[in-house]
Short mmCIF file of C-alpha atoms and ligand atoms in Angstrom, two decimals:
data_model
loop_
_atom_site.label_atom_id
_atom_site.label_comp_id
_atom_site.label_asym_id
_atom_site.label_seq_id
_atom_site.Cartn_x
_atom_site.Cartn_y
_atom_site.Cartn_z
CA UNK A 23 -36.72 5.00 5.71
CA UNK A 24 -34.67 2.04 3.94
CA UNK A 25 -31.56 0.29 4.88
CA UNK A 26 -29.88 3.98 5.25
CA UNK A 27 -32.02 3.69 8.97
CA UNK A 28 -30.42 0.57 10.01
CA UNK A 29 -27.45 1.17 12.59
CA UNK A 30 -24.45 -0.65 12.51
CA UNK A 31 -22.94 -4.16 10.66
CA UNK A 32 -22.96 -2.24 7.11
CA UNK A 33 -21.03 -5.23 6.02
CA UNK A 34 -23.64 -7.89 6.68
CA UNK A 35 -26.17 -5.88 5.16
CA UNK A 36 -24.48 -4.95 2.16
CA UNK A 37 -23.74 -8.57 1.78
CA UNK A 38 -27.62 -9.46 2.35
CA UNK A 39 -28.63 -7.05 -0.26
CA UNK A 40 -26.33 -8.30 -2.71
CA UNK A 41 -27.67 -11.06 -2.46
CA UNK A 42 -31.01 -9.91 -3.39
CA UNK A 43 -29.57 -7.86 -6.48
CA UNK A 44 -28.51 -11.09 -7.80
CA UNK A 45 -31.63 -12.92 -7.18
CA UNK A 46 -29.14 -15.34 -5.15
CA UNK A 47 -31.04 -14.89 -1.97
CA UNK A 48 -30.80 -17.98 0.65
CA UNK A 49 -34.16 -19.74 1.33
CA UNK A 50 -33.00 -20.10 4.59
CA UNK A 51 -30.93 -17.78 6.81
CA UNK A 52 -30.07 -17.74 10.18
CA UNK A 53 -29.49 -13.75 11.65
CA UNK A 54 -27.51 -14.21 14.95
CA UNK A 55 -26.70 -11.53 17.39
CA UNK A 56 -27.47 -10.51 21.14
CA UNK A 57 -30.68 -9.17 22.20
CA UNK A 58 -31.13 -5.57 20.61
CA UNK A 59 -28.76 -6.26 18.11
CA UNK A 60 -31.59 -5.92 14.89
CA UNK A 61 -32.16 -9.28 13.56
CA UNK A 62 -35.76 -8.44 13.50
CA UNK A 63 -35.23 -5.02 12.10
CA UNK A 64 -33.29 -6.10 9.45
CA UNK A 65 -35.74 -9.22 8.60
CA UNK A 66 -38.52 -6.65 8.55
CA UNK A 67 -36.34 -4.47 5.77
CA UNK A 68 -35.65 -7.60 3.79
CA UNK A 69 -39.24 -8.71 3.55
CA UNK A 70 -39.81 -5.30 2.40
CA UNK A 71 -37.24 -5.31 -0.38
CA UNK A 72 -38.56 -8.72 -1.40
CA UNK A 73 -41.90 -7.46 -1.71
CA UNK A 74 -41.77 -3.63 -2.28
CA UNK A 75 -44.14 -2.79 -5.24
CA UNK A 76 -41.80 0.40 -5.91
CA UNK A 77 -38.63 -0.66 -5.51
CA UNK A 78 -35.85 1.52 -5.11
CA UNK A 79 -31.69 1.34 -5.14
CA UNK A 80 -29.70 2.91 -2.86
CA UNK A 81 -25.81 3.06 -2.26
CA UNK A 82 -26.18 0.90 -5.93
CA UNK A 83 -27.98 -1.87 -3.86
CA UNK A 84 -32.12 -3.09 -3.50
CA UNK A 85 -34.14 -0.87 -0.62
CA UNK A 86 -37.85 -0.94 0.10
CA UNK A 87 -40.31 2.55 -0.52
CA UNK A 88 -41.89 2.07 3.04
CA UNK A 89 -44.76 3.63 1.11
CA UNK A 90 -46.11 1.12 -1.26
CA UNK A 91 -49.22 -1.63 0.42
CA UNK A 92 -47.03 -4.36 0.68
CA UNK A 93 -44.15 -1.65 2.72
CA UNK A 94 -46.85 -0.67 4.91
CA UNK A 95 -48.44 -3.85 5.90
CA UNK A 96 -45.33 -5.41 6.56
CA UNK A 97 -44.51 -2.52 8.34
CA UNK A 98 -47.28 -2.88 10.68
CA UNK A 99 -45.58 -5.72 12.46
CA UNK A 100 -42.48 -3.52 13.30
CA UNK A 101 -43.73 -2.92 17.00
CA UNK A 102 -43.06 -6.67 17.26
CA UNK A 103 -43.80 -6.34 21.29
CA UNK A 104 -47.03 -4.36 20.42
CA UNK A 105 -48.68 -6.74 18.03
CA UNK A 106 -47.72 -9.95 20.31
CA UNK A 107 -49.09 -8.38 23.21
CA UNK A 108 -52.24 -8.03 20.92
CA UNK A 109 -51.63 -11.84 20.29
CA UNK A 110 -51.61 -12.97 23.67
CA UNK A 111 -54.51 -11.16 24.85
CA UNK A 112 -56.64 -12.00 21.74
CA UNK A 113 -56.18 -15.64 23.14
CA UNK A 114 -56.53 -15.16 26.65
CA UNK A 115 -59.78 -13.73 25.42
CA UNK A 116 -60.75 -17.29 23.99
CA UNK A 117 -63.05 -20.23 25.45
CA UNK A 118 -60.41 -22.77 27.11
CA UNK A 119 -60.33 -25.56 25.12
CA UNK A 120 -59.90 -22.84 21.76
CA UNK A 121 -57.17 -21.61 24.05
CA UNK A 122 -55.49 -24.49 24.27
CA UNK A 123 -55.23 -24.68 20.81
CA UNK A 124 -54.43 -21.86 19.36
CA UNK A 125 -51.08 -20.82 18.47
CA UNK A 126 -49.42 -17.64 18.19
CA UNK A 127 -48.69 -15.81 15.13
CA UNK A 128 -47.77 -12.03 14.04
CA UNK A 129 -49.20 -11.83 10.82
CA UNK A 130 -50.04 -8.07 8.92
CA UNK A 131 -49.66 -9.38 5.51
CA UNK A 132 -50.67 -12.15 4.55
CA UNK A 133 -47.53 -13.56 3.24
CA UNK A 134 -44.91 -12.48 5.43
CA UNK A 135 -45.62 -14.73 9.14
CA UNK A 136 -44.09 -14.09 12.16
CA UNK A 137 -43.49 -17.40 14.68
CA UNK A 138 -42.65 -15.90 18.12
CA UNK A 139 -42.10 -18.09 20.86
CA UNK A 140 -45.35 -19.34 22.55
CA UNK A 141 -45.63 -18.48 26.22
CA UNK A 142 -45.71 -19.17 28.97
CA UNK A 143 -42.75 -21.70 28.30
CA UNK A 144 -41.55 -19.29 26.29
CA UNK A 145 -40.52 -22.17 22.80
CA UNK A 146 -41.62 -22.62 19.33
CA UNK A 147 -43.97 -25.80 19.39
CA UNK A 148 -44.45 -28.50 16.84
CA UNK A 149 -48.17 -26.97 16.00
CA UNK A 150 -46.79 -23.69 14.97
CA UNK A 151 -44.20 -25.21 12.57
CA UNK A 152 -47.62 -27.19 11.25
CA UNK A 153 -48.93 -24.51 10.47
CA UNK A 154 -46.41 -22.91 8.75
CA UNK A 155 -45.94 -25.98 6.81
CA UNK A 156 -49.29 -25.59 6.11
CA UNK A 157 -49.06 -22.74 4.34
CA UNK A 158 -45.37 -22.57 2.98
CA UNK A 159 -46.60 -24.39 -0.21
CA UNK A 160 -48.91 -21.88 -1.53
CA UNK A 161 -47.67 -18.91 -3.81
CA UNK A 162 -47.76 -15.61 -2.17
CA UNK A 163 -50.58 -13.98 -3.00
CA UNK A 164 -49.76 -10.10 -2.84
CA UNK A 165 -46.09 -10.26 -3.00
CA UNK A 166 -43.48 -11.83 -4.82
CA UNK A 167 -41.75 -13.66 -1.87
CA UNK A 168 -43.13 -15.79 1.05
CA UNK A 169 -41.48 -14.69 4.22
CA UNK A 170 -41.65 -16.91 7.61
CA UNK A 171 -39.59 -14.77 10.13
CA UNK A 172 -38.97 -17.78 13.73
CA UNK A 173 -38.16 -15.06 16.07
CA UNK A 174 -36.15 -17.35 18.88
CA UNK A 175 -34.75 -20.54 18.39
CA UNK A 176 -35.65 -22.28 21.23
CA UNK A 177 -37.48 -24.89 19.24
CA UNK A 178 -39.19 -27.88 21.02
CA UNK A 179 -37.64 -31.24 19.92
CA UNK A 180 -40.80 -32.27 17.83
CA UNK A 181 -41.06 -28.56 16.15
CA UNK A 182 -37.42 -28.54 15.41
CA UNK A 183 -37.53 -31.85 13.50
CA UNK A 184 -40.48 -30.87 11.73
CA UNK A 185 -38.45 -27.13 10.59
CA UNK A 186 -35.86 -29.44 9.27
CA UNK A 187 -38.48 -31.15 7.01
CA UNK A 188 -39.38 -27.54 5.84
CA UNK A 189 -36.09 -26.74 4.98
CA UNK A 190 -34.80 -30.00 3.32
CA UNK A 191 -37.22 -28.71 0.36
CA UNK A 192 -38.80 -25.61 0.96
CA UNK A 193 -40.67 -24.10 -2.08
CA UNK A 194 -38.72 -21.77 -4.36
CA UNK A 195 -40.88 -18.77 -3.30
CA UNK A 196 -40.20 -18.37 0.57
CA UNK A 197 -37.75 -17.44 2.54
CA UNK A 198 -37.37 -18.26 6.09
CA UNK A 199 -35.76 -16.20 8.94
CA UNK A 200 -34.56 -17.67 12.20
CA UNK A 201 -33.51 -15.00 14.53
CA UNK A 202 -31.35 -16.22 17.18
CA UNK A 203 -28.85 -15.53 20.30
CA UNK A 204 -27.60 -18.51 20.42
CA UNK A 205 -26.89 -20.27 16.68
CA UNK A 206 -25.35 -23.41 18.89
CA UNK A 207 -29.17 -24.17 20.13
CA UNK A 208 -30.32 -25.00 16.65
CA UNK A 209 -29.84 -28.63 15.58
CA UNK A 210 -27.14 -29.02 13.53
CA UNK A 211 -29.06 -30.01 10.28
CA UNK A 212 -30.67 -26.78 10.68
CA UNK A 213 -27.74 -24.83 10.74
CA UNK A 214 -26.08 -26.72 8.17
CA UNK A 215 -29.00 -25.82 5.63
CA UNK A 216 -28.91 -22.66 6.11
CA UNK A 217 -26.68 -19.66 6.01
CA UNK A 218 -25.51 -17.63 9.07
CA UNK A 219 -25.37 -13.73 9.04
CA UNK A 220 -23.86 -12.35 12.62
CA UNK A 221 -24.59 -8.91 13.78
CA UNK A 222 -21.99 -7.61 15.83
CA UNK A 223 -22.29 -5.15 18.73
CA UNK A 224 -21.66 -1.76 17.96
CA UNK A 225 -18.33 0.05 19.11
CA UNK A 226 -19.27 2.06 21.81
CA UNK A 227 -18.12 5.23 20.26
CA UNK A 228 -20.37 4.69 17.44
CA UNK A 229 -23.35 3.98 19.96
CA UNK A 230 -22.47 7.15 22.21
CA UNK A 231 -23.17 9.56 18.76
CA UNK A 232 -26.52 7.26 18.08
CA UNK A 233 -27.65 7.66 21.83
CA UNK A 234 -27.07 11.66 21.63
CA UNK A 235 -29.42 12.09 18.88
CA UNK A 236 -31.89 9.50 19.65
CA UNK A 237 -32.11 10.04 23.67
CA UNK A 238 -31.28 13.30 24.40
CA UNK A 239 -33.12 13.34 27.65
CA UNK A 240 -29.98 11.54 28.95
CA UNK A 241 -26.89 13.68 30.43
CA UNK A 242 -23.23 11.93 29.04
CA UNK A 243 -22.25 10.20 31.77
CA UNK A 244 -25.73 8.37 31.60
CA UNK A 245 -25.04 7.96 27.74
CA UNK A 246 -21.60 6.40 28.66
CA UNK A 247 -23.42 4.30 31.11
CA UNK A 248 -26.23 3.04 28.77
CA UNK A 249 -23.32 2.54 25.68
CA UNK A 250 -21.98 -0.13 28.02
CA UNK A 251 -24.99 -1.66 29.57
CA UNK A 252 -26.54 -2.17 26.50
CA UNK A 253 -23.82 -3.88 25.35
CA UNK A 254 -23.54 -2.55 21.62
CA UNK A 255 -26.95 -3.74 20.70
CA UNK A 256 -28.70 -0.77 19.65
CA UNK A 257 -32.18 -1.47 20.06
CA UNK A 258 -31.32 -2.48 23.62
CA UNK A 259 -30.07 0.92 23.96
CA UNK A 260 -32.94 2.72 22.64
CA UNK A 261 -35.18 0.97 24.95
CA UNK A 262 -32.82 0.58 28.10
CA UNK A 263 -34.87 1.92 31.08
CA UNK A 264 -31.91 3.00 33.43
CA UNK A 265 -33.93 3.52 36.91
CA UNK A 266 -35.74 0.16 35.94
CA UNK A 267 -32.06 -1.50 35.35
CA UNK A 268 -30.86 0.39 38.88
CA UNK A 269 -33.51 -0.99 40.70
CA UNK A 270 -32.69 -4.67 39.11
CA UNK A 271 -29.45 -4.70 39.85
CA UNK A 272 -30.25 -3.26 43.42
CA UNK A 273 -31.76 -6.77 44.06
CA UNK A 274 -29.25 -8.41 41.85
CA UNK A 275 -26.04 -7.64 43.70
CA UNK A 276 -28.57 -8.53 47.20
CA UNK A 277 -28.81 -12.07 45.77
CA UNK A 278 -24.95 -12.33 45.42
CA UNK A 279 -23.67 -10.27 48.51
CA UNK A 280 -26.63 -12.88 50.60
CA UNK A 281 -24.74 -15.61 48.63
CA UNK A 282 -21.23 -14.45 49.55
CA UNK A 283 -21.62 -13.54 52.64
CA UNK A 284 -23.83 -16.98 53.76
CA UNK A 285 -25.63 -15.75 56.76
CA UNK A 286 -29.13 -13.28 56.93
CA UNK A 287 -31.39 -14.34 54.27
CA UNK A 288 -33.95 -11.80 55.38
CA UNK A 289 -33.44 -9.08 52.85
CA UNK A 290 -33.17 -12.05 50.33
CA UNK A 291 -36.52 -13.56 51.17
CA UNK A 292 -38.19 -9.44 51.24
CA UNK A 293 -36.46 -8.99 48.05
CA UNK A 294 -37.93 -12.25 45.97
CA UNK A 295 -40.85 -11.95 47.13
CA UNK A 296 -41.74 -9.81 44.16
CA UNK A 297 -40.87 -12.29 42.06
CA UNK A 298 -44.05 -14.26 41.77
CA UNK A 299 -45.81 -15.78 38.91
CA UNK A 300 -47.79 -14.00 35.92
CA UNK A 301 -46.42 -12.26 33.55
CA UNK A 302 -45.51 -9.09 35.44
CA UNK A 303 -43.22 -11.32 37.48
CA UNK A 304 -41.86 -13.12 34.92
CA UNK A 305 -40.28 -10.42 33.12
CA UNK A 306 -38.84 -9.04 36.54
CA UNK A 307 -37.26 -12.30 36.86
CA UNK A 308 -36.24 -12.36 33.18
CA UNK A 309 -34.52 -8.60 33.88
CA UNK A 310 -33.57 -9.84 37.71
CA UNK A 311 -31.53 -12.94 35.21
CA UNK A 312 -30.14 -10.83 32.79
CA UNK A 313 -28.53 -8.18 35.56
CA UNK A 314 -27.12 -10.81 37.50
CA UNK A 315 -25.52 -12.39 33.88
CA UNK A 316 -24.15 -8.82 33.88
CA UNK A 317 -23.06 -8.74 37.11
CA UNK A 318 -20.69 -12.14 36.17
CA UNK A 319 -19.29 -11.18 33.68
CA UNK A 320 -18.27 -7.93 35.61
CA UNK A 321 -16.81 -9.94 38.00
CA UNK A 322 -15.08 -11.93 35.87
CA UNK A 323 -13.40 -9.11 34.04
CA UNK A 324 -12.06 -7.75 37.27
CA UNK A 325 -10.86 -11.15 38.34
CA UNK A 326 -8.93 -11.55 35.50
CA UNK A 327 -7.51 -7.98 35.38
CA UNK A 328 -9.53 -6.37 32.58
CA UNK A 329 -11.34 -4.07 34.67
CA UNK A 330 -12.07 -1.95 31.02
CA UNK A 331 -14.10 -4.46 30.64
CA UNK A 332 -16.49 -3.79 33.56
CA UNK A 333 -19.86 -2.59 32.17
CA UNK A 334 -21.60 -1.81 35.63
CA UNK A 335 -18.98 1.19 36.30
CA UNK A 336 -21.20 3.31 38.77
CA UNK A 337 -21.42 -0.22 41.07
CA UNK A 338 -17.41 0.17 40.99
CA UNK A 339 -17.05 -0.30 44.82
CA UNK A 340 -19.48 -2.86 45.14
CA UNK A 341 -18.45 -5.01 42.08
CA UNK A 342 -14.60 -4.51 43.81
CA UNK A 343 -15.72 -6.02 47.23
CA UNK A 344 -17.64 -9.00 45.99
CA UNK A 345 -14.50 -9.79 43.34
CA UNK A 346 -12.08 -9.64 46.58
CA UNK A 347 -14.55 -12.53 48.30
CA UNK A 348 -15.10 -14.76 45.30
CA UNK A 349 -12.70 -16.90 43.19
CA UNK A 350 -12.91 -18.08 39.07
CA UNK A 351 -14.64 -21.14 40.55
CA UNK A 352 -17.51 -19.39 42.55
CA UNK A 353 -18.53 -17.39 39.43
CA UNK A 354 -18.36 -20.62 36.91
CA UNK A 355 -20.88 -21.89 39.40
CA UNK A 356 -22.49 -19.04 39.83
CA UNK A 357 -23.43 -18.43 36.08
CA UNK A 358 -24.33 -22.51 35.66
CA UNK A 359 -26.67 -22.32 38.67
CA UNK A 360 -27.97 -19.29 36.95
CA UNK A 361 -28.59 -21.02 34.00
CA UNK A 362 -30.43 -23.95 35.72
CA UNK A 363 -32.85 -21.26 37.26
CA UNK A 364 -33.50 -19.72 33.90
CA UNK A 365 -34.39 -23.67 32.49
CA UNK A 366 -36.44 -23.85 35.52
CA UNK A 367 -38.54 -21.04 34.63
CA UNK A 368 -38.94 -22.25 31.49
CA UNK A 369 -40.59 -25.09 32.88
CA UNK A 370 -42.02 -22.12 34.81
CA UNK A 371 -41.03 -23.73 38.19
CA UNK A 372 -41.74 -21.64 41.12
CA UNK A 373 -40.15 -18.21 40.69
CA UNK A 374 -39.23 -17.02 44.06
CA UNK A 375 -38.19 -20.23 45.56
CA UNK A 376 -35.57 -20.67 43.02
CA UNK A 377 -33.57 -17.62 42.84
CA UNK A 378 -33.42 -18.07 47.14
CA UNK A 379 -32.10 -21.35 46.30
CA UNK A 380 -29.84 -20.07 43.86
CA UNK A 381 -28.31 -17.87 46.41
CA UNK A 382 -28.30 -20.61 49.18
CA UNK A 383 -26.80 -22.94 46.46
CA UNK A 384 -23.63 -20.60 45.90
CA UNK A 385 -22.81 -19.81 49.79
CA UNK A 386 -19.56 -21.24 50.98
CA UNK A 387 -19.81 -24.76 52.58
ZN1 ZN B 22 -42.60 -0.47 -0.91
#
C-alpha cells in the first residue's frame, strides 16, 4: 500500500510528493511515459494523498492509508480496464438516441473523474470536456481536492480548445491529470500551462527482479524475454501475454516478409482476415500495430549495428534475413505507412483492407 508499491522513477515521485508537502501542487500536470509505464497508477496514488482522511508520511514525504472512504473509493477505479468495460457496456445497453449522447466517464468518487478516450474513434470529445467544465467549479464535496484524471491525449480539436479554457483559470481546488505517450500531441498552450513529469522505462535489471517475484510462472529466459518486450514499462510487463504476443508477431513478420518479398499474397489475405471490425478485432489490430512498431525498431537497430538493441531476440534469424533485404529507407516508410493505417483506424476505416494495403504499399517497385 502507498507510494512504497509504486515501481520505478523514485525521482519523479519524490518530486510529486514534495510538492504536495508544500501545498505547491500544480493545478495542472502532464504525466508522460510509454504504455505501462504508471501514469495512471501514480495519478490514482496522488488523488489519494490529496484526499486521504488519515494521512500518513512515509520516507518523510505525504502517502495515502488505502483504508480510509475516500482511499477506497478512489481505489475502486484502479482496474481502470474493468470499470470502462463496465462503461461501455452500460451504454451499449442504452436506447440509441441516449446512446448517442452519452459520454464516457470512470467515476467511484464523486470528486475524483476519470475522462478516457471515447470509442470507437478512440479521442476525448468536446462534450466530455463540457462536462467536466461543468462540474470543475463546484467544491469537492467529500474530499479536499477535485481531481479530473484525461487518460490519453488524443483530444479532438473542439475538446482541446475547450481544456485550454479550463486551464487558463481553473478553480483553486482541482487538479487535473493528463496522461499521455506522446506530450508533442497536446497543443502547445496546453503544455505550456502545465507542468510535465516523465516516467522513464525501467532498467531491465531492475524489471528482471520485479518480474521474478510478481510472475513466477515464467522460466528466466521468458523473464529476459518479457524485460525487453515490455520495454521497461512495468505494468506492460505484468500484463504481457507472451503466447498472445507470439502469435501477433507470427502475423506481424507475415505482413513484412509478404511486403519484402512482393509476390504471394495468399497467406497475407488468410492472415487479415481476422482482422475485422468490433471490438475483438480492433484490439488484434491495435496488438497486430504495436508488434509490427516492434518489429521496426528491431530492424532498425540491426541496420545500424546495435543489435543489443534488438528486443525480439528469439525471432533472431528472422529479424537477420528481413534486415539483409531492406534498407534505412524501406523501414522510414514502413513505420509512416504504419502510422497512416493506425489514423485510418481511428477513423475506423476498414481493418483488413488496410494492413493488405500496407503490405502491398511497401513491396519493391
Ligand atoms: Zn486514506
Amino acid at each position: 500500500m502507498g507510494f512504497g508499491a509504486f515501481h520505478g522513477n523514485l525521482e519523479v515521485v519524490r518530486r510529486l510528493r514534495e510538492m504536495l508537502a508544500r501545498g505547491h501542487f500544480p493545478q495542472a500536470v502532464v504525466l508522460a511515459g510509454p504504455r505501462g509505464a504508471g501514469k495512471f497508477t501514480l495519478a490514482q496514488m496522488l488523488a489519494k494523498t490529496m484526499n486521504c482522511l488519515a494521512p500518513r508520511q512515509t520516507d518523510g514525504l505525504p502517502d495515502f492509508c488505502g483504508e480510509c472512504s475516500n482511499c477506497r473509493r478512489i481505489a475502486l477505479a484502479d482496474d481502470l480496464d474493468a470499470r470502462l468495460a463496465e462503461a461501455v457496456e452500460a451504454r451499449e445497453n442504452l436506447r440509441e438516441a441516449d446512446k448517442r449522447e452519452t459520454r464516457l466517464f470512470v467515476q467511484t468518487h464523486p470528486d475524483v473523474m476519470i475522462i478516457p478516450p471515447d470509442p470507437p474513434q478512440m479521442m476525448i470529445k468536446v462534450d466530455q470536456v463540457r462536462h467536466v467544465i461543468a462540474e470543475i467549479y463546484y467544491r469537492p464535496s467529500d474530499a479536499r481536492e477535485r481531481v479530473f484524471i484525461f487518460t490519453d491525449s488524443a483530444f479532438m480539436k473542439e475538446a482541446a480548445n475547450s481544456l485550454l479554457k479550463v486551464l487558463e483559470e481553473p478553480p483553486e481546488f482541482a487538479t487535473l491529470f493528463l496522461l499521455s505517450e506522446n506530450p508533442g500531441e497536446l497543443l502547445p498552450t496546453i503544455r505550456s500551462r502545465s507542468i510535465i513529469f516523465t516516467l522513464a522505462p525501467l532498467p531491465a535489471a531492475e524489471m528482471e527482479k520485479y518480474l521474478a517475484a510478481e510472475r513466477r510462472e515464467l522460466a528466466p529466459k521468458q523473464r529476459a524475454l518479457v524485460a525487453r518486450l515490455a520495454g521497461g514499462a512495468v505494468g506492460e510487463a505484468r500484463r504481457f501475454d507472451l503466447d498472445a504476443y507470439a502469435a501477433a508477431r507470427k502475423e506481424a513478420l507475415l505482413v513484412l516478409e509478404t511486403a519484402v518479398r512482393g509476390d504471394d499474397h495468399s497467406a497475407l489475405f488468410r492472415a487479415t482476415e481476422g482482422y475485422r471490425a468490433g471490438a475483438d478485432g480492433k484490439e488484434k489490430t491495435d496488438h497486430l500495430i504495436r508488434t509490427l512498431y516492434g518489429l521496426l525498431e528491431d530492424l532498425l537497430a540491426l541496420k545500424s549495428n546495435t543489435p543489443e538493441l534488438v528486443r525480439n531476440t528469439d525471432v533472431a534469424g528472422e529479424l537477420g534475413r528481413l534486415a539483409e533485404a531492406v534498407d534505412f529507407e524501406w523501414i522510414a516508410s514502413a513505420a509512416q505507412r504504419l502510422g497512416e493505417v493506425e489514423s485510418g483506424m481511428r477513423r475506423n476505416l476498414l481493418r483488413s483492407l488496410s494492413l493488405d494495403a500496407f503490405a502491398a504499399s511497401l513491396e519493391p517497385a
